[in-house]
Short mmCIF file of C-alpha atoms in Angstrom, two decimals:
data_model
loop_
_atom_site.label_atom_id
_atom_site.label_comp_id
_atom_site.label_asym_id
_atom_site.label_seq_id
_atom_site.Cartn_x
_atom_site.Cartn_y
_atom_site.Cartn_z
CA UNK Y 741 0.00 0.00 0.00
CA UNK Y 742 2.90 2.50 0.92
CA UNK Y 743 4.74 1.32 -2.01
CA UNK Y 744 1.36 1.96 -4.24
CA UNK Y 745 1.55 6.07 -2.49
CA UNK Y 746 4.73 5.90 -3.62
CA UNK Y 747 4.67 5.06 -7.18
CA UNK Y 748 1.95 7.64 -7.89
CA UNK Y 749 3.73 10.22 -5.55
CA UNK Y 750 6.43 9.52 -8.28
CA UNK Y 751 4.11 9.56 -11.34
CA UNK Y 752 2.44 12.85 -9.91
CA UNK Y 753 5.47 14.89 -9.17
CA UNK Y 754 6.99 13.72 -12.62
CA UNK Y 755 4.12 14.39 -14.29
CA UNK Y 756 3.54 18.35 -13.12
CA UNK Y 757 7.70 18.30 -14.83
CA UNK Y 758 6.46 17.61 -17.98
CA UNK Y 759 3.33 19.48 -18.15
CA UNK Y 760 5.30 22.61 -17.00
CA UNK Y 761 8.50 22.54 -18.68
CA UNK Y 762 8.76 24.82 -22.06
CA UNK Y 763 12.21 24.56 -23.58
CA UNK Y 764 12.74 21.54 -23.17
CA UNK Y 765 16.41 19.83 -21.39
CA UNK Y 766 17.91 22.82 -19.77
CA UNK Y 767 14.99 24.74 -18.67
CA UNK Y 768 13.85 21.22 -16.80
CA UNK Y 769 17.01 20.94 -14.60
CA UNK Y 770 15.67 23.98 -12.44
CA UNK Y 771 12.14 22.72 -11.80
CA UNK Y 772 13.44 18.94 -11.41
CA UNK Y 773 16.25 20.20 -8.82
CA UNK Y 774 13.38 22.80 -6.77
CA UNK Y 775 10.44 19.70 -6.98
CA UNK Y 776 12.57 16.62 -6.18
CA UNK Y 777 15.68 17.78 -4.36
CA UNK Y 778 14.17 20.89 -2.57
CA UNK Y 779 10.84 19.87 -1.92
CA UNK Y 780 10.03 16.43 -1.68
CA UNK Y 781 13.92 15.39 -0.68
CA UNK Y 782 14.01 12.39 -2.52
CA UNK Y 783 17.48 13.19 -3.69
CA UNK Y 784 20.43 14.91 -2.45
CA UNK Y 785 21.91 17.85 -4.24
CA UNK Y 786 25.30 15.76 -4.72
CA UNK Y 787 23.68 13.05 -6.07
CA UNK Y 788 21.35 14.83 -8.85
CA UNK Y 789 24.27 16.74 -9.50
CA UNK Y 790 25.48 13.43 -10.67
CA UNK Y 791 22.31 12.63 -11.92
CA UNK Y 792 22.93 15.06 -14.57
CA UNK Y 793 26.25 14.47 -15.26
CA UNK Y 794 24.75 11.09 -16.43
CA UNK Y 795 22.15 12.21 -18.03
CA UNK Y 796 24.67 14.73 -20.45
CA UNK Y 797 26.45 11.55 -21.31
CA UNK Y 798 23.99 8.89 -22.13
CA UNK Y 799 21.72 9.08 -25.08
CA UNK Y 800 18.10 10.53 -24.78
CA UNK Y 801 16.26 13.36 -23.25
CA UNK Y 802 17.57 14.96 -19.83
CA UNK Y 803 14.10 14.98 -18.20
CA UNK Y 804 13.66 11.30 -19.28
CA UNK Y 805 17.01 10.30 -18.08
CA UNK Y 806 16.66 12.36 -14.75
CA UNK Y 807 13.39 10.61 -14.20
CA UNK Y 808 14.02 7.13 -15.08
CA UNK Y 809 16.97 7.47 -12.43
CA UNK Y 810 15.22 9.17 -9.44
CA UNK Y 811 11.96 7.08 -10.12
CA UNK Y 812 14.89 3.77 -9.65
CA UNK Y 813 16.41 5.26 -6.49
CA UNK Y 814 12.60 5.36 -5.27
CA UNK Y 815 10.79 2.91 -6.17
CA UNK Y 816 12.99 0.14 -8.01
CA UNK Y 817 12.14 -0.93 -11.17
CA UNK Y 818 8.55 -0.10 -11.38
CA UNK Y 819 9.44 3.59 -9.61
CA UNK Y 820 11.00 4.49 -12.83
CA UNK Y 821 8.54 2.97 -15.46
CA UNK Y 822 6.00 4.93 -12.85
CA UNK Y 823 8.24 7.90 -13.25
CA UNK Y 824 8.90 7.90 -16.72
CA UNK Y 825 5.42 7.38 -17.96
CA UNK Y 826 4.76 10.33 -16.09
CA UNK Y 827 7.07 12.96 -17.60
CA UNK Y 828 6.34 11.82 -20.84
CA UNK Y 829 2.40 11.50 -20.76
CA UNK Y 830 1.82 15.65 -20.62
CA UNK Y 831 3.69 16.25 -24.12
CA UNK Y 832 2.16 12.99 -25.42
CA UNK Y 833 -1.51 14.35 -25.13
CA UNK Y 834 -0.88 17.92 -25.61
CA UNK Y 835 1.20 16.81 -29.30
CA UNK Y 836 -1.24 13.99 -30.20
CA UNK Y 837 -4.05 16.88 -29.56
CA UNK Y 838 -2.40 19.09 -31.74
CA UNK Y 839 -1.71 16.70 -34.37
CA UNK Y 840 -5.26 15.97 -34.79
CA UNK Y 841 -6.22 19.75 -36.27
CA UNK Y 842 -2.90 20.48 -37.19
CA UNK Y 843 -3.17 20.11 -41.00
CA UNK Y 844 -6.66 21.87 -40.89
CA UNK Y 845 -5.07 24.70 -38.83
CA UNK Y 846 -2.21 24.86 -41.55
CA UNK Y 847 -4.40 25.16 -44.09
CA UNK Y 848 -6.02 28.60 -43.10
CA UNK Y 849 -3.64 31.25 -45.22
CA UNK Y 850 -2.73 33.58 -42.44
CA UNK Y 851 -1.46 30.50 -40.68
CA UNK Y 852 0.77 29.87 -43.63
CA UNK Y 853 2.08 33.15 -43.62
CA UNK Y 854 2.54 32.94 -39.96
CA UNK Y 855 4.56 29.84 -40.28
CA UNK Y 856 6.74 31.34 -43.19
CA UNK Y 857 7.98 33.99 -40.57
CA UNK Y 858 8.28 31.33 -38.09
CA UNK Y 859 10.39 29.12 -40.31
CA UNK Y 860 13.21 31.77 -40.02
CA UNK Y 861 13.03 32.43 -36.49
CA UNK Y 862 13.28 28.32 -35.79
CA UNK Y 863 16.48 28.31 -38.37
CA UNK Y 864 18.01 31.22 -36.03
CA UNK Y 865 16.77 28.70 -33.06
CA UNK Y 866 19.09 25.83 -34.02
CA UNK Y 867 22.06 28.39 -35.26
CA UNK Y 868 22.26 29.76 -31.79
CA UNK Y 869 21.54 26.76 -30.44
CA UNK Y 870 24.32 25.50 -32.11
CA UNK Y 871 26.63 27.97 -31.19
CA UNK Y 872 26.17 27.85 -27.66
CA UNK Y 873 27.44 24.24 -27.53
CA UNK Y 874 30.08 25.19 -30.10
CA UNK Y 875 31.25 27.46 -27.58
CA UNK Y 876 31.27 25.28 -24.24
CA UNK Y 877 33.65 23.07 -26.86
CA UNK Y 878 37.41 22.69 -26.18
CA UNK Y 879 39.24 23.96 -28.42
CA UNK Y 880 41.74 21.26 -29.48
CA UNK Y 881 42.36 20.21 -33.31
CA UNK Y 882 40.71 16.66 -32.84
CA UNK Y 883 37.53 18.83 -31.89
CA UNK Y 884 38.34 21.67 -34.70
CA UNK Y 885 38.69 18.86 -37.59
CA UNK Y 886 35.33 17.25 -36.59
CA UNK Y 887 32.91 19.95 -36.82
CA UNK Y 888 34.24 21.51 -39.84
CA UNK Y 889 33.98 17.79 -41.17
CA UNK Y 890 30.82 17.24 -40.08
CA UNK Y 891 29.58 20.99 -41.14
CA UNK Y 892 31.29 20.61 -44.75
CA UNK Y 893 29.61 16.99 -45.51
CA UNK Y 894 26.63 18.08 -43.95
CA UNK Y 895 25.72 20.60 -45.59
CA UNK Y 896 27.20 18.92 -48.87
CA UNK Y 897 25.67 15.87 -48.98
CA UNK Y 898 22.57 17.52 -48.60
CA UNK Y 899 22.61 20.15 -51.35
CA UNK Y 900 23.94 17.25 -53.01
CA UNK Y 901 20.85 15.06 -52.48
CA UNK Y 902 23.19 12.66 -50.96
CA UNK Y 903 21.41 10.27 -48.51
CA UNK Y 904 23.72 10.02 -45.41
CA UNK Y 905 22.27 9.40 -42.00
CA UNK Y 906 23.19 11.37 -38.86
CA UNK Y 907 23.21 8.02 -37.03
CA UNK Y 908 26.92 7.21 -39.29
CA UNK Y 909 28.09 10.55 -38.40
CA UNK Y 910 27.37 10.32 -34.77
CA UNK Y 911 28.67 6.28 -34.57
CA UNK Y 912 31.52 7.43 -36.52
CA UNK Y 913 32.44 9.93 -33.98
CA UNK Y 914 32.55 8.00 -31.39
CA UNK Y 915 34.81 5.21 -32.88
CA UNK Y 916 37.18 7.45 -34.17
CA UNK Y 917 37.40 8.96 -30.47
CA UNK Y 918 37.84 5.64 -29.01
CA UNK Y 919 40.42 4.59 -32.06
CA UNK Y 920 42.94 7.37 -31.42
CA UNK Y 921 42.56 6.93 -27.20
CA UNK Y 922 43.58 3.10 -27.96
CA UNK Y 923 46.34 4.14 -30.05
CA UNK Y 924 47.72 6.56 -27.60
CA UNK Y 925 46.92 3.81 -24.74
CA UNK Y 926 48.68 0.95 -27.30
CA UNK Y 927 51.57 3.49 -27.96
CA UNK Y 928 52.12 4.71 -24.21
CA UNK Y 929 52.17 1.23 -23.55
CA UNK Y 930 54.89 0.39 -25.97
CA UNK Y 931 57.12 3.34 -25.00
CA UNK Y 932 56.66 2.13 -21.07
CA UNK Y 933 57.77 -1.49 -22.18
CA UNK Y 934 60.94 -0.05 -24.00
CA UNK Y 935 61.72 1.94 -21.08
CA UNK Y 936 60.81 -0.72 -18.62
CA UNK Y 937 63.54 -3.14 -20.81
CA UNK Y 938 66.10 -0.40 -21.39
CA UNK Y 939 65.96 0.43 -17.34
CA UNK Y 940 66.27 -3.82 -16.81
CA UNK Y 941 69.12 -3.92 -19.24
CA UNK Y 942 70.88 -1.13 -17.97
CA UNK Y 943 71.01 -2.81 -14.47
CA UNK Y 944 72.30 -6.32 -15.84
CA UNK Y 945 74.90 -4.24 -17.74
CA UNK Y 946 75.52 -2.20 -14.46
CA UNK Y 947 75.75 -6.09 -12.53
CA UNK Y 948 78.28 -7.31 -15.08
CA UNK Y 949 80.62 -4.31 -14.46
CA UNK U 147 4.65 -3.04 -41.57
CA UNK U 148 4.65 0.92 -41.05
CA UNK U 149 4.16 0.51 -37.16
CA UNK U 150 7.35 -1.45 -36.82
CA UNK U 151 9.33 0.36 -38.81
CA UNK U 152 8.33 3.79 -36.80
CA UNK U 153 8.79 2.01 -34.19
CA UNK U 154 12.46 0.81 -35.01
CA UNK U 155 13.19 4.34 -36.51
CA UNK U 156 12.74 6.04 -33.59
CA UNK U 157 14.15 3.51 -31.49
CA UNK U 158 17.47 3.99 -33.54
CA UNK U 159 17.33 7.38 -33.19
CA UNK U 160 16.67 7.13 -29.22
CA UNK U 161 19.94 5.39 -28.94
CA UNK U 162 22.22 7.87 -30.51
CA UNK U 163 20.81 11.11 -29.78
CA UNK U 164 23.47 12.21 -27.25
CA UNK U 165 23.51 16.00 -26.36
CA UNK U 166 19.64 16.42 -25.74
CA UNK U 167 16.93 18.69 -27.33
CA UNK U 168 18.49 20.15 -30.20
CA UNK U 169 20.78 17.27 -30.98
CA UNK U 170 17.46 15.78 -32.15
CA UNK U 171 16.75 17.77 -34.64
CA UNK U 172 19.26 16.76 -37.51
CA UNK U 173 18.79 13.04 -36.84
CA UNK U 174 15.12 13.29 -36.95
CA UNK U 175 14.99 15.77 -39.98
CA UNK U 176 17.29 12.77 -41.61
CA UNK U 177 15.26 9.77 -40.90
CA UNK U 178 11.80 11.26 -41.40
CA UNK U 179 12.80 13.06 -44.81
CA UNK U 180 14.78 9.80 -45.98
CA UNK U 181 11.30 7.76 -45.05
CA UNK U 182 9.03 9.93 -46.84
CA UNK U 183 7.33 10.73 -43.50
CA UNK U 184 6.81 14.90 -43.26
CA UNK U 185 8.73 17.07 -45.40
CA UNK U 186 11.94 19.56 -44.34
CA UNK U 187 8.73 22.21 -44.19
CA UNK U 188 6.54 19.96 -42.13
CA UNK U 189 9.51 19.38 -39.80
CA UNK U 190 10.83 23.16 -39.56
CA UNK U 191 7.04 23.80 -38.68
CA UNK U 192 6.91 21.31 -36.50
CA UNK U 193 9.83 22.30 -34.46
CA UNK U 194 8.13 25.90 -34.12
CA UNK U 195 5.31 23.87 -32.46
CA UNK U 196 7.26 21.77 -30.32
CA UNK U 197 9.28 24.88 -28.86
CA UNK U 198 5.90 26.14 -27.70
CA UNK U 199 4.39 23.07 -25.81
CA UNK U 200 6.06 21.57 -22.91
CA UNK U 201 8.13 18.27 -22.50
CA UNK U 202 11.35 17.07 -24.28
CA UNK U 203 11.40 18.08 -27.74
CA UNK U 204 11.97 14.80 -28.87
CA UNK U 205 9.30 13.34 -27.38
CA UNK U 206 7.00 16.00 -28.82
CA UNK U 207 8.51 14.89 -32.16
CA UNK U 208 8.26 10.97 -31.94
CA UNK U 209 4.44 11.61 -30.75
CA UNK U 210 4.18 14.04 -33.96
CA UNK U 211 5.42 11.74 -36.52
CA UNK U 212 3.96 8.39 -34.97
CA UNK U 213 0.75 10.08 -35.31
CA UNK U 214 0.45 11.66 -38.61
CA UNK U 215 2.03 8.12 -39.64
CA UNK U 216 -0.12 5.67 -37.59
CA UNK U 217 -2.78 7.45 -35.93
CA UNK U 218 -2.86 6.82 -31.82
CA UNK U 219 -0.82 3.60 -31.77
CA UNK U 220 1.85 5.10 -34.13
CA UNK U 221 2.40 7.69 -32.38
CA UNK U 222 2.38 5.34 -28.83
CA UNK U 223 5.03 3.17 -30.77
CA UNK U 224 7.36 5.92 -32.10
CA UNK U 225 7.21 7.57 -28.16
CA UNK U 226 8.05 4.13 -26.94
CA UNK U 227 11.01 3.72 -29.14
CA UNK U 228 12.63 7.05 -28.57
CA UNK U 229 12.40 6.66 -24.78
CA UNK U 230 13.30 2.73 -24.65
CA UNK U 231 16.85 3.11 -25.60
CA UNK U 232 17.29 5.76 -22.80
CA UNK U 233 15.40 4.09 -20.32
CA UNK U 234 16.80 0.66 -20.45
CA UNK U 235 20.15 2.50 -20.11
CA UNK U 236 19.68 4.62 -17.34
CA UNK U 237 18.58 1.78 -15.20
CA UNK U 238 21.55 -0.15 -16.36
CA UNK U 239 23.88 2.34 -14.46
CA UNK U 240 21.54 3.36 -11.81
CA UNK U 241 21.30 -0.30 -10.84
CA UNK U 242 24.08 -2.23 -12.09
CA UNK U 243 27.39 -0.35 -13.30
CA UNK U 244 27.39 2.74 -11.41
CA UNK U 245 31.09 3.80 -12.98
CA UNK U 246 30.10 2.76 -16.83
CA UNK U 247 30.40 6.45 -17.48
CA UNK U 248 33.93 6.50 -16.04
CA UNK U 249 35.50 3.95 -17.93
CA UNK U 250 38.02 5.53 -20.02
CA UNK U 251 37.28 3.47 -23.42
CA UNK U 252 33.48 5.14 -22.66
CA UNK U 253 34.81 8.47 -21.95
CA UNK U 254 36.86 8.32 -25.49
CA UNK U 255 33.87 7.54 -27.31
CA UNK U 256 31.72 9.80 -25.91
CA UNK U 257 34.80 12.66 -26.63
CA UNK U 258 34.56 11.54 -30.01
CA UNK U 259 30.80 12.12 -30.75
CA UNK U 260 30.84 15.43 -28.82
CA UNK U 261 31.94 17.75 -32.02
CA UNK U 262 30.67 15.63 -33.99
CA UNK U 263 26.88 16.13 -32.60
CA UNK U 264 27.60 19.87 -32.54
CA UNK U 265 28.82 20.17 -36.13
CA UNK U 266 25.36 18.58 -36.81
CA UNK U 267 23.20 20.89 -35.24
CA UNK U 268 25.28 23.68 -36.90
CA UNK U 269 25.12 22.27 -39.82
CA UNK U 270 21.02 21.79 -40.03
CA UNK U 271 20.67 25.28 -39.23
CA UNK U 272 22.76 26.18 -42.25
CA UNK U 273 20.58 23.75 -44.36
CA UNK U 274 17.59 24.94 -43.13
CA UNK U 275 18.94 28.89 -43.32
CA UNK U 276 19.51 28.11 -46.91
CA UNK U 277 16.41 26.30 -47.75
CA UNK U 278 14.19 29.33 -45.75
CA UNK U 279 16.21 31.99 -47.50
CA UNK U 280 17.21 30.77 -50.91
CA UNK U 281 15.15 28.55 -51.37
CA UNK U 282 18.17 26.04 -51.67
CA UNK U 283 17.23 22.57 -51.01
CA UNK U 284 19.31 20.74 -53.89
CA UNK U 285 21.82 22.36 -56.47
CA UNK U 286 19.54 20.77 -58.96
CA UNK U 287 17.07 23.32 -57.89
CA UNK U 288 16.00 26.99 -58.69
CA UNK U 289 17.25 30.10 -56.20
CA UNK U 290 14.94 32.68 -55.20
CA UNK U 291 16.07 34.91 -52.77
CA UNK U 292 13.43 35.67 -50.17
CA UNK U 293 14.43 39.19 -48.49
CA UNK U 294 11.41 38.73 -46.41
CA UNK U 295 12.62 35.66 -44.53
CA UNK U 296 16.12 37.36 -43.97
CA UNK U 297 14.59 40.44 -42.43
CA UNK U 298 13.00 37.76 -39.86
CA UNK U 299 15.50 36.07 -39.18
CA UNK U 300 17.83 39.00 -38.59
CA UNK U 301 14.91 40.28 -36.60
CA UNK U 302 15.01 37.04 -33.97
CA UNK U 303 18.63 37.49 -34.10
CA UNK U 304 18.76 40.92 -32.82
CA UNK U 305 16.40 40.41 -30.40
CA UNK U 306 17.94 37.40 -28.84
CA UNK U 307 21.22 39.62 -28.47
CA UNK U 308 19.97 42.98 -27.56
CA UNK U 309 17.66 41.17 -24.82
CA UNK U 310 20.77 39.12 -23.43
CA UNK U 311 22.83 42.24 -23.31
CA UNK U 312 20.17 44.19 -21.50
CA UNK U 313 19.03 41.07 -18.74
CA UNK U 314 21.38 38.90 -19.26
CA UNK U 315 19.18 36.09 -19.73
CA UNK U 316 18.11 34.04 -23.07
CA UNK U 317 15.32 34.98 -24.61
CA UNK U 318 12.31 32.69 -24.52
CA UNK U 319 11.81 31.00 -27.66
CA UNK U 320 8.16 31.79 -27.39
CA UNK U 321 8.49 35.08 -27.74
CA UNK U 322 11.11 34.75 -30.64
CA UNK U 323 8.00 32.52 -32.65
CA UNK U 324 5.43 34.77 -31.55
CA UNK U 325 7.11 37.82 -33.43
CA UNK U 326 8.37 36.09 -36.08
CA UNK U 327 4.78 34.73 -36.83
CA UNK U 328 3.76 38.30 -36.50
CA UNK U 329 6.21 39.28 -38.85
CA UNK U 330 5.41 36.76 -41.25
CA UNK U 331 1.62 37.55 -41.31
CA UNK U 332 2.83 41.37 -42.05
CA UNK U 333 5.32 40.41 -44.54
CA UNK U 334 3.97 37.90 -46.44
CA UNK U 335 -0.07 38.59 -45.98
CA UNK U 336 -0.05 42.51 -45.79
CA UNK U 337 2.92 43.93 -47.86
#
């Protein structure tokens, strides 16, 4: 019975995040931290601190990640389908709404025009969105090369009418990454070994003197 | 089978989209155009929407698509697979491998993708600044220059950088669609 208050103490609380949250990731991390950490204290600070350090790193939305972790540290497995369900339900039924007279709304002209202006404004969106990450981006040349790869084929492919998925670019990223930290790891290896055998043969030479 | 393959789309898509919100955007815009699902106008409209409702923007879009693909349960499956990926590995570290984010082979991988998610995004917007302004979707197409759009979007952009200089806070992306739809119903219903 407790654990049934729980779960819907969970679903509630999660539930109120998604319904309020406009903006989406960032703008959540404010409300999540004052309803969960401040208020209801089922996290500490230090921990959902960590919580979003995870939640940066793994694939998926922050709010989703955030919730599918607290609604664990709660209530177990069935906490976080209880928690998840609940962020997500809100945007569900306000988009599937929307999606129902959507078309017909798009249809009236001086929607149309509307959305023509809007168009430019939600280009400007993703530039500056864009830009803000590119500047919380070291600076390093492994970092430089990549986005002015991914920028050039981009862009390229795609006035090109060449089908490339962002999935490859992404994937690709990532192996490179882990390709050239293996090679450094392989290589620093290497030059320990040599060293290591150098030092050893330096002290039987040393013994024979 | 169109419900599976939403379904699988978005579940691919849930399991790379690293970097949140806007990270979405370019691998949606990808898989959706590449299926024949919406078109790069039905998407850039439906971003404008999305901005203005609450919850994760890529939830907003799964539910989008699913539906105008599959009705009630399409748009249940696409949600499903966007969040799955996420979910399951969430509650992989929260219950089992704590560190998995410290390993160094992880770290390195996750290094790697990091530009590479941000060249994306930067790169859509040039696409999409293009295909808004020039009309430029293909160089097998026609260029017309709109000097309409460009007025709008210069408009957003000095409003998001006179407001930050005067409060020192971002602008709400609300208000950046609200006068840009304004705008738009000036420029392209009245003039």
């Amino acid at each position: 019975m407790k654990k049934l208050k729980t779960l819907f103490a969970l679903f509630f609380a999660m539930f109120k995040i998604g319904l309020f949250t406009f903006g989406g990731g960032y703008a959540m991390i404010a409300i999540i931290e004052r309803e969960l950490v401040e208020r209801k204290k089922w996290i500490e600070h230090e921990e959902f601190l960590d919580v979003i350090a995870i939640a940066e790193s793994t694939p998926g939305p922050l709010a989703i990640n955030a919730a599918t972790y607290i609604g664990y540290k709660i209530g177990g497995v069935l906490g976080s389908v209880f928690a998840t369900l609940g962020v997500v339900l809100p945007s569900f039924t306000i988009i599937y709404l929307i999606s129902l007279v959507f078309d017909k709304f798009l249809s009236l002209v001086w929607v149309q025009y509307a959305f023509r202006g809007i168009q430019a404004c939600v280009a400007f969106l993703i530039l500056s969105a864009g830009f803000k990450m590119l500047k919380k981006l070291k600076k390093n040349i492994f970092n430089v090369v990549f986005i002015t790869l991914t920028i050039g084929c981009l862009v390229g492919f795609s006035l090109f009418a060449i089908d490339f998925s962002s999935i490859f670019y992404i994937l690709i990223g990532g192996v490179v990454g882990l390709t050239v930290y293996l090679i450094g790891y392989i290589k620093s290896k290497k030059s320990k070994t040599v060293i290591d055998t150098r030092q050893e043969s330096e002290k039987a030479n040393g013994g024979e003197e | 089978m169109p419900l599976l393959e939403l379904f699988l789309t978005f579940l691919k898509i849930g399991a790379v989209s690293f970097g949140g919100g806007y990270a979405m955007i370019p691998l949606v815009t990808d898989e959706v155009i590449a299926h024949g699902w919406l078109t790069a106008e039905e998407i850039l409209n439906f971003i404008a929407v999305s901005e203005s409702t609450p919850g994760p923007i890529a939830i907003n879009m799964a539910t989008f698509v699913g539906a105008s693909q599959g009705g009630i349960l399409g748009a249940m499956l696409a949600t499903l697979g966007v969040v799955l990926p996420s979910f399951v590995i969430i509650l992989i570290i929260a219950s089992v491998i704590k560190g998995l984010l410290k390993f160094a082979g992880v770290k390195a991988f996750l290094n790697g993708l990091r530009p590479v998610v941000v060249g994306l995004i930067v790169g859509t917007a040039i696409t999409m600044f293009l295909s808004v302004i020039l009309s430029l979707n293909t160089v097998y197409e026609q260029v017309t220059f709109d000097w309409k759009a460009l007025v709008i979007f210069f408009v957003a952009a000095i409003t998001h950088f006179v407001y930050k200089k005067i409060t020192n806070k971002n602008v709400s992306p609300i208000l950046l669609i609200i006068i840009s739809a304004l705008l738009g119903m000036l420029f392209y219903g009245v003039l």
